[in-house]
Short mmCIF file of C-alpha atoms and ligand atoms in Angstrom, two decimals:
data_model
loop_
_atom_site.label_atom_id
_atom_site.label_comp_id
_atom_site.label_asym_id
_atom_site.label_seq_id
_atom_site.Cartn_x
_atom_site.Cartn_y
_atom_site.Cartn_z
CA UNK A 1 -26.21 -48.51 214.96
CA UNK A 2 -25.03 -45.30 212.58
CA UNK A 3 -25.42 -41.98 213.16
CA UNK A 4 -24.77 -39.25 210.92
CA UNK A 5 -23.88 -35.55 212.76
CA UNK A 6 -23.95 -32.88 210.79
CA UNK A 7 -22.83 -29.38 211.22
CA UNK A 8 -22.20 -26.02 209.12
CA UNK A 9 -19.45 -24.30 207.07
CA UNK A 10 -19.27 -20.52 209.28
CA UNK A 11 -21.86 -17.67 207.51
CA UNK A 12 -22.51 -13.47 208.59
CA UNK A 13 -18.69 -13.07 209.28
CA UNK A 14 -17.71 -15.44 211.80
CA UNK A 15 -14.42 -17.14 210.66
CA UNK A 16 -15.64 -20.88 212.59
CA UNK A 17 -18.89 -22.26 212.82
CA UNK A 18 -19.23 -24.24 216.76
CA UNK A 19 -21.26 -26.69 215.15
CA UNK A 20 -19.02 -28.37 212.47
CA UNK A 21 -16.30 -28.35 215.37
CA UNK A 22 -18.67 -30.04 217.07
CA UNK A 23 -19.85 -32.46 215.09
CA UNK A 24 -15.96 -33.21 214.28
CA UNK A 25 -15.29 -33.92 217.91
CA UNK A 26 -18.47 -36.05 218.63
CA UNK A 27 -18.02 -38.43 215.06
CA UNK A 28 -14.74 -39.14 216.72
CA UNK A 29 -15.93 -40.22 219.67
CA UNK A 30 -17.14 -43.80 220.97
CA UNK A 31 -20.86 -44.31 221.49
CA UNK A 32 -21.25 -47.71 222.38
CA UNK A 33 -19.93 -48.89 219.43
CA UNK A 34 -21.76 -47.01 217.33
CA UNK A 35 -20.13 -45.43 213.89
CA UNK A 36 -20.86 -42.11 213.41
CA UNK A 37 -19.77 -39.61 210.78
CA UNK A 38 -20.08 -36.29 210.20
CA UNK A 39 -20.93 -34.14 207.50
CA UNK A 40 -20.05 -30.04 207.48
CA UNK A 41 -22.82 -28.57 205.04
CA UNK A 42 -22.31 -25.23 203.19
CA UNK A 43 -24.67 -22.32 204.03
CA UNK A 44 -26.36 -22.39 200.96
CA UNK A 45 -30.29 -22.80 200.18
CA UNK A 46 -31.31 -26.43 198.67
CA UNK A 47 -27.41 -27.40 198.18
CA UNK A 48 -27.22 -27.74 201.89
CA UNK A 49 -30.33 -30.42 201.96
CA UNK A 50 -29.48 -31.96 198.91
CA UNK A 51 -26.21 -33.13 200.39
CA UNK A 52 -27.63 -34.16 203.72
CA UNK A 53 -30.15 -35.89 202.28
CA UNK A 54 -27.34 -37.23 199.84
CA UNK A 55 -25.55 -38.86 202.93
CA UNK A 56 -28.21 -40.14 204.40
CA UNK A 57 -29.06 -42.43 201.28
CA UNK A 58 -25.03 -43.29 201.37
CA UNK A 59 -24.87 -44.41 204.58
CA UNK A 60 -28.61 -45.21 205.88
CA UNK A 61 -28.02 -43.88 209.62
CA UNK A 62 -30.52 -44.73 212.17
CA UNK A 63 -30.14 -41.28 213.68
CA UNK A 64 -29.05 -37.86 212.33
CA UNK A 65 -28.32 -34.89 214.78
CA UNK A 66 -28.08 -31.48 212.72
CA UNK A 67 -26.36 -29.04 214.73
CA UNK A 68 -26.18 -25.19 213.59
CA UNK A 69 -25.04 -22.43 215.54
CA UNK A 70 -27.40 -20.32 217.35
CA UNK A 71 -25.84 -16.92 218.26
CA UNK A 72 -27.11 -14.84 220.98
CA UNK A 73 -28.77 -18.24 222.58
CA UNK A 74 -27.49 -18.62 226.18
CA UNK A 75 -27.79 -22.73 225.67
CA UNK A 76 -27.99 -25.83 223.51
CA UNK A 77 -31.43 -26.09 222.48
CA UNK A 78 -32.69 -28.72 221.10
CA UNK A 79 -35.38 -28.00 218.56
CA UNK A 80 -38.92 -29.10 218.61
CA UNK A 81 -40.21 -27.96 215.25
CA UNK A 82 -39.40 -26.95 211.31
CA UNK A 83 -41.35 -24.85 209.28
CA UNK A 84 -41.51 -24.89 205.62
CA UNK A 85 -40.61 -21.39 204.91
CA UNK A 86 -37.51 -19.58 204.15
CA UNK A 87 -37.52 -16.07 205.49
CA UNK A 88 -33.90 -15.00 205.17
CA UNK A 89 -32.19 -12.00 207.27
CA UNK A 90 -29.35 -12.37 205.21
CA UNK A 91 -28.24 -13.90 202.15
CA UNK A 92 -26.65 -17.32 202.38
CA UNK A 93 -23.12 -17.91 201.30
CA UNK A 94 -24.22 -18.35 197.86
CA UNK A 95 -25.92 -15.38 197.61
CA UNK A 96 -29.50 -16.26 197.49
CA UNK A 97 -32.02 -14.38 199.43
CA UNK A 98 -35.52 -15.85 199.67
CA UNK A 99 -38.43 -13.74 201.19
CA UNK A 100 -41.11 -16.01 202.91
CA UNK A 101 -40.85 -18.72 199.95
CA UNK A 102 -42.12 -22.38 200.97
CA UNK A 103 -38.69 -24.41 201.17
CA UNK A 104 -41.21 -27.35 199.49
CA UNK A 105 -43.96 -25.68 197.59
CA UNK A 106 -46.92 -27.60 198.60
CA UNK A 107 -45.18 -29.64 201.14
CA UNK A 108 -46.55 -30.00 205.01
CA UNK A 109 -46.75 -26.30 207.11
CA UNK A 110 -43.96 -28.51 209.77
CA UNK A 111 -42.54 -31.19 210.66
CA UNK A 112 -41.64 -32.57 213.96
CA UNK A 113 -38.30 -33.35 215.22
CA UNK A 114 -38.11 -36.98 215.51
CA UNK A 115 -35.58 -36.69 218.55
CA UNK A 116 -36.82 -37.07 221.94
CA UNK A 117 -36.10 -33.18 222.40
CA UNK A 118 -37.35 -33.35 226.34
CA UNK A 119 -35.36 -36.27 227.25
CA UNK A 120 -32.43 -34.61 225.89
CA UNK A 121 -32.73 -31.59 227.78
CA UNK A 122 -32.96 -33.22 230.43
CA UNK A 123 -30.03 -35.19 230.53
CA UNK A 124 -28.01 -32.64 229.41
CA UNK A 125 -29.33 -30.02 232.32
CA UNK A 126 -28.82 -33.38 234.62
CA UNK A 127 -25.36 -32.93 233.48
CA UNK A 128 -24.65 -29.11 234.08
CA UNK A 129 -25.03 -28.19 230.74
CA UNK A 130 -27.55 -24.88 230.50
CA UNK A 131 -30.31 -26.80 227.90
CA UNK A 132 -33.41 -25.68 226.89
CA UNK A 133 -36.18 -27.10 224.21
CA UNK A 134 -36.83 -24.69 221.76
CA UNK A 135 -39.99 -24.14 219.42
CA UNK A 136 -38.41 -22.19 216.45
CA UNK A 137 -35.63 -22.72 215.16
CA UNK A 138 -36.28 -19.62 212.99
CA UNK A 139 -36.22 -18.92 209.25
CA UNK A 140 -32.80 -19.61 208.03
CA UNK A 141 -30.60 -22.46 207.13
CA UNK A 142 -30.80 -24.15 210.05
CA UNK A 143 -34.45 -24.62 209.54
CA UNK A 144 -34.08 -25.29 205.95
CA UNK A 145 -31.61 -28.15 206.39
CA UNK A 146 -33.99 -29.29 209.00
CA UNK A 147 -37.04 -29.41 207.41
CA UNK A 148 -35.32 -31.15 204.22
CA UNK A 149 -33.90 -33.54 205.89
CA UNK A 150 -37.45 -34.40 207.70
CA UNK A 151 -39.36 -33.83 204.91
CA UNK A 152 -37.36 -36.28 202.86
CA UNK A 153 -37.50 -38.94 206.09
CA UNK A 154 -41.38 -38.32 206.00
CA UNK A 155 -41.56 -39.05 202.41
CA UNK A 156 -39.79 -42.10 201.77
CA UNK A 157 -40.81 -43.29 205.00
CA UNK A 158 -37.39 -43.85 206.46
CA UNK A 159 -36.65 -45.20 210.12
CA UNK A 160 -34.62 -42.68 211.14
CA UNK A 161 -34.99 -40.41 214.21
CA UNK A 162 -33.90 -37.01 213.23
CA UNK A 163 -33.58 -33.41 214.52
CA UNK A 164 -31.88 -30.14 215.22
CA UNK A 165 -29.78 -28.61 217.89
CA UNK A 166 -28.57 -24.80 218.12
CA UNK A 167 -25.61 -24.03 220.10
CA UNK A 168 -24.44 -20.86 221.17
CA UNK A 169 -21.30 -19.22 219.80
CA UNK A 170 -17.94 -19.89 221.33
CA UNK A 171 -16.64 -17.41 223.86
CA UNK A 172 -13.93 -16.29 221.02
CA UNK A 173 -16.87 -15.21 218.47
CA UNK A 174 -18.29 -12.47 221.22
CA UNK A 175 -14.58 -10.49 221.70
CA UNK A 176 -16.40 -8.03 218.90
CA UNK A 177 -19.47 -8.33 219.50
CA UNK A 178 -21.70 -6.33 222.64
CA UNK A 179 -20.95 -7.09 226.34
CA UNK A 180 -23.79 -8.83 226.79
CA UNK A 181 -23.31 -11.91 224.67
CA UNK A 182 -23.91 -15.28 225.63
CA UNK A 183 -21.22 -18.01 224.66
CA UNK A 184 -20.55 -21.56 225.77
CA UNK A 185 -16.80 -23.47 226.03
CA UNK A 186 -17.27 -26.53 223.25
CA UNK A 187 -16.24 -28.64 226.21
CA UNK A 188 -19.41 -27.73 227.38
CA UNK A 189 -21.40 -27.84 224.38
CA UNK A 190 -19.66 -31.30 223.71
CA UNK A 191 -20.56 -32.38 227.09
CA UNK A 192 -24.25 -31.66 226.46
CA UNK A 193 -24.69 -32.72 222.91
CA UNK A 194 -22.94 -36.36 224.11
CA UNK A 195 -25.62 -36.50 226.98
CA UNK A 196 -28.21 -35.65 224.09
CA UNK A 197 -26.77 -38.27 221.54
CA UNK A 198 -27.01 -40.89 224.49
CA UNK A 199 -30.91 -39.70 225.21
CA UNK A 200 -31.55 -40.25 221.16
CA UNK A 201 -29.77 -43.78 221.27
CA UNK A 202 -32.31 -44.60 223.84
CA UNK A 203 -35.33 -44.43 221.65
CA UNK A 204 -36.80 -47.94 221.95
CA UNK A 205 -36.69 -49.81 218.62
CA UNK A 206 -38.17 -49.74 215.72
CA UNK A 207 -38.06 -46.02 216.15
CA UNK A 208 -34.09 -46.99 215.27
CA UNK A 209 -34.58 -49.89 213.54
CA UNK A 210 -32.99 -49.74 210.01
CA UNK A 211 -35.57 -49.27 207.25
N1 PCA B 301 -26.78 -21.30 211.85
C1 PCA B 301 -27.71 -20.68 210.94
C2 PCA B 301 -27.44 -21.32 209.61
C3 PCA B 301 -26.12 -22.00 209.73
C4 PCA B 301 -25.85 -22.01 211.18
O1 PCA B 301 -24.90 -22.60 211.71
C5 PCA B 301 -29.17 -20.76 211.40
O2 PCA B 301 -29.42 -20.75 212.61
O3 PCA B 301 -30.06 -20.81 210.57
#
């Protein structure tokens, strides 16, 4: 069994990104024996997907977990859902700035996450770990990595299960930011996200079998 985790480079002025710590820390970890790797993708339209989808020809995982950060959200949340639109509130790292353009012109409205997004919350709420599915996982390059990576799946009719997870920024991102702002330890996130990696592993076959 391979799994590819994938997290990104750190965008809007944050100096680290929780997610490629994250998916550092888990591809180093044991998962029955599984070998998993992990990818850290830059913030930048199309270049982001095209290496994703790059790896994921290289290597031919059975499952890919994209993580992203998710500031302001109070817990890991898995995402049900990826539209094919990129709406941008600010402009990537490389400067681009699309305004409600399709990501693939012509391409499906969505895709599905191919993860078993209730499962996972589950287990990782079972845990302690404050979880939550969401339904958007809004118009930026987390959903544009996403919907790449699904779309491409979809198209060449890969057996992978595939899908996203926000987590929340780390308790040292808030110290500038307002009061109010939610943050989670990445022993916690870590904690979660293993419980959700175990809940994806448990897919029965051939959801995982190789292609
Ligand atoms: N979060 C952003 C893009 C990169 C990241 O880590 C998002 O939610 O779209």
């Amino acid at each position: 069994m391979r799994m590819l985790i994938t997290g990104f480079e750190p965008f809007g002025g944050e100096r680290v990104n929780p997610s490629a710590l994250a998916a550092a820390a888990l591809a180093r970890e044991d998962f029955d024996g599984a070998v998993a790797s992990f990818l850290v993708l830059p913030v930048a339209r199309y270049r982001s997907i095209d290496l994703a989808v790059e790896a994921i020809e290289r290597q031919r995982p059975d499952l890919v977990v994209m993580l992203g950060e998710g500031g302001g959200r109070t817990r890991l949340t898995p995402e049900r859902v990826a539209l094919n639109i990129d709406d941008f509130r600010i402009p990537d790292n490389a400067g681009h700035h699309p305004v409600e353009e399709p990501i693939v012109p012509g391409g499906p409205a969505a895709h599905f996450s191919t993860l078993p997004v209730r499962d996972m919350v589950r287990r990782m709420t079972a845990a302690g770990v404050p979880a939550a599915i969401s339904n958007t996982a809004g118009t930026y390059l987390c959903n544009h990595v996403s919907y790449g990576v699904l779309h491409h799946i979809a198209l060449r009719r890969l057996h992978i299960c595939a899908g996203f997870v926000h987590v929340p920024y780390l308790p040292e991102q808030t110290i500038d930011k307002p009061l109010t702002t939610p943050s989670m330890s990445l022993e916690l996130m870590l904690r979660g996200l293993r419980q959700g990696i175990a809940a994806a592993m448990a897919v029965p076959q051939p959801a995982l079998a190789r292609a």
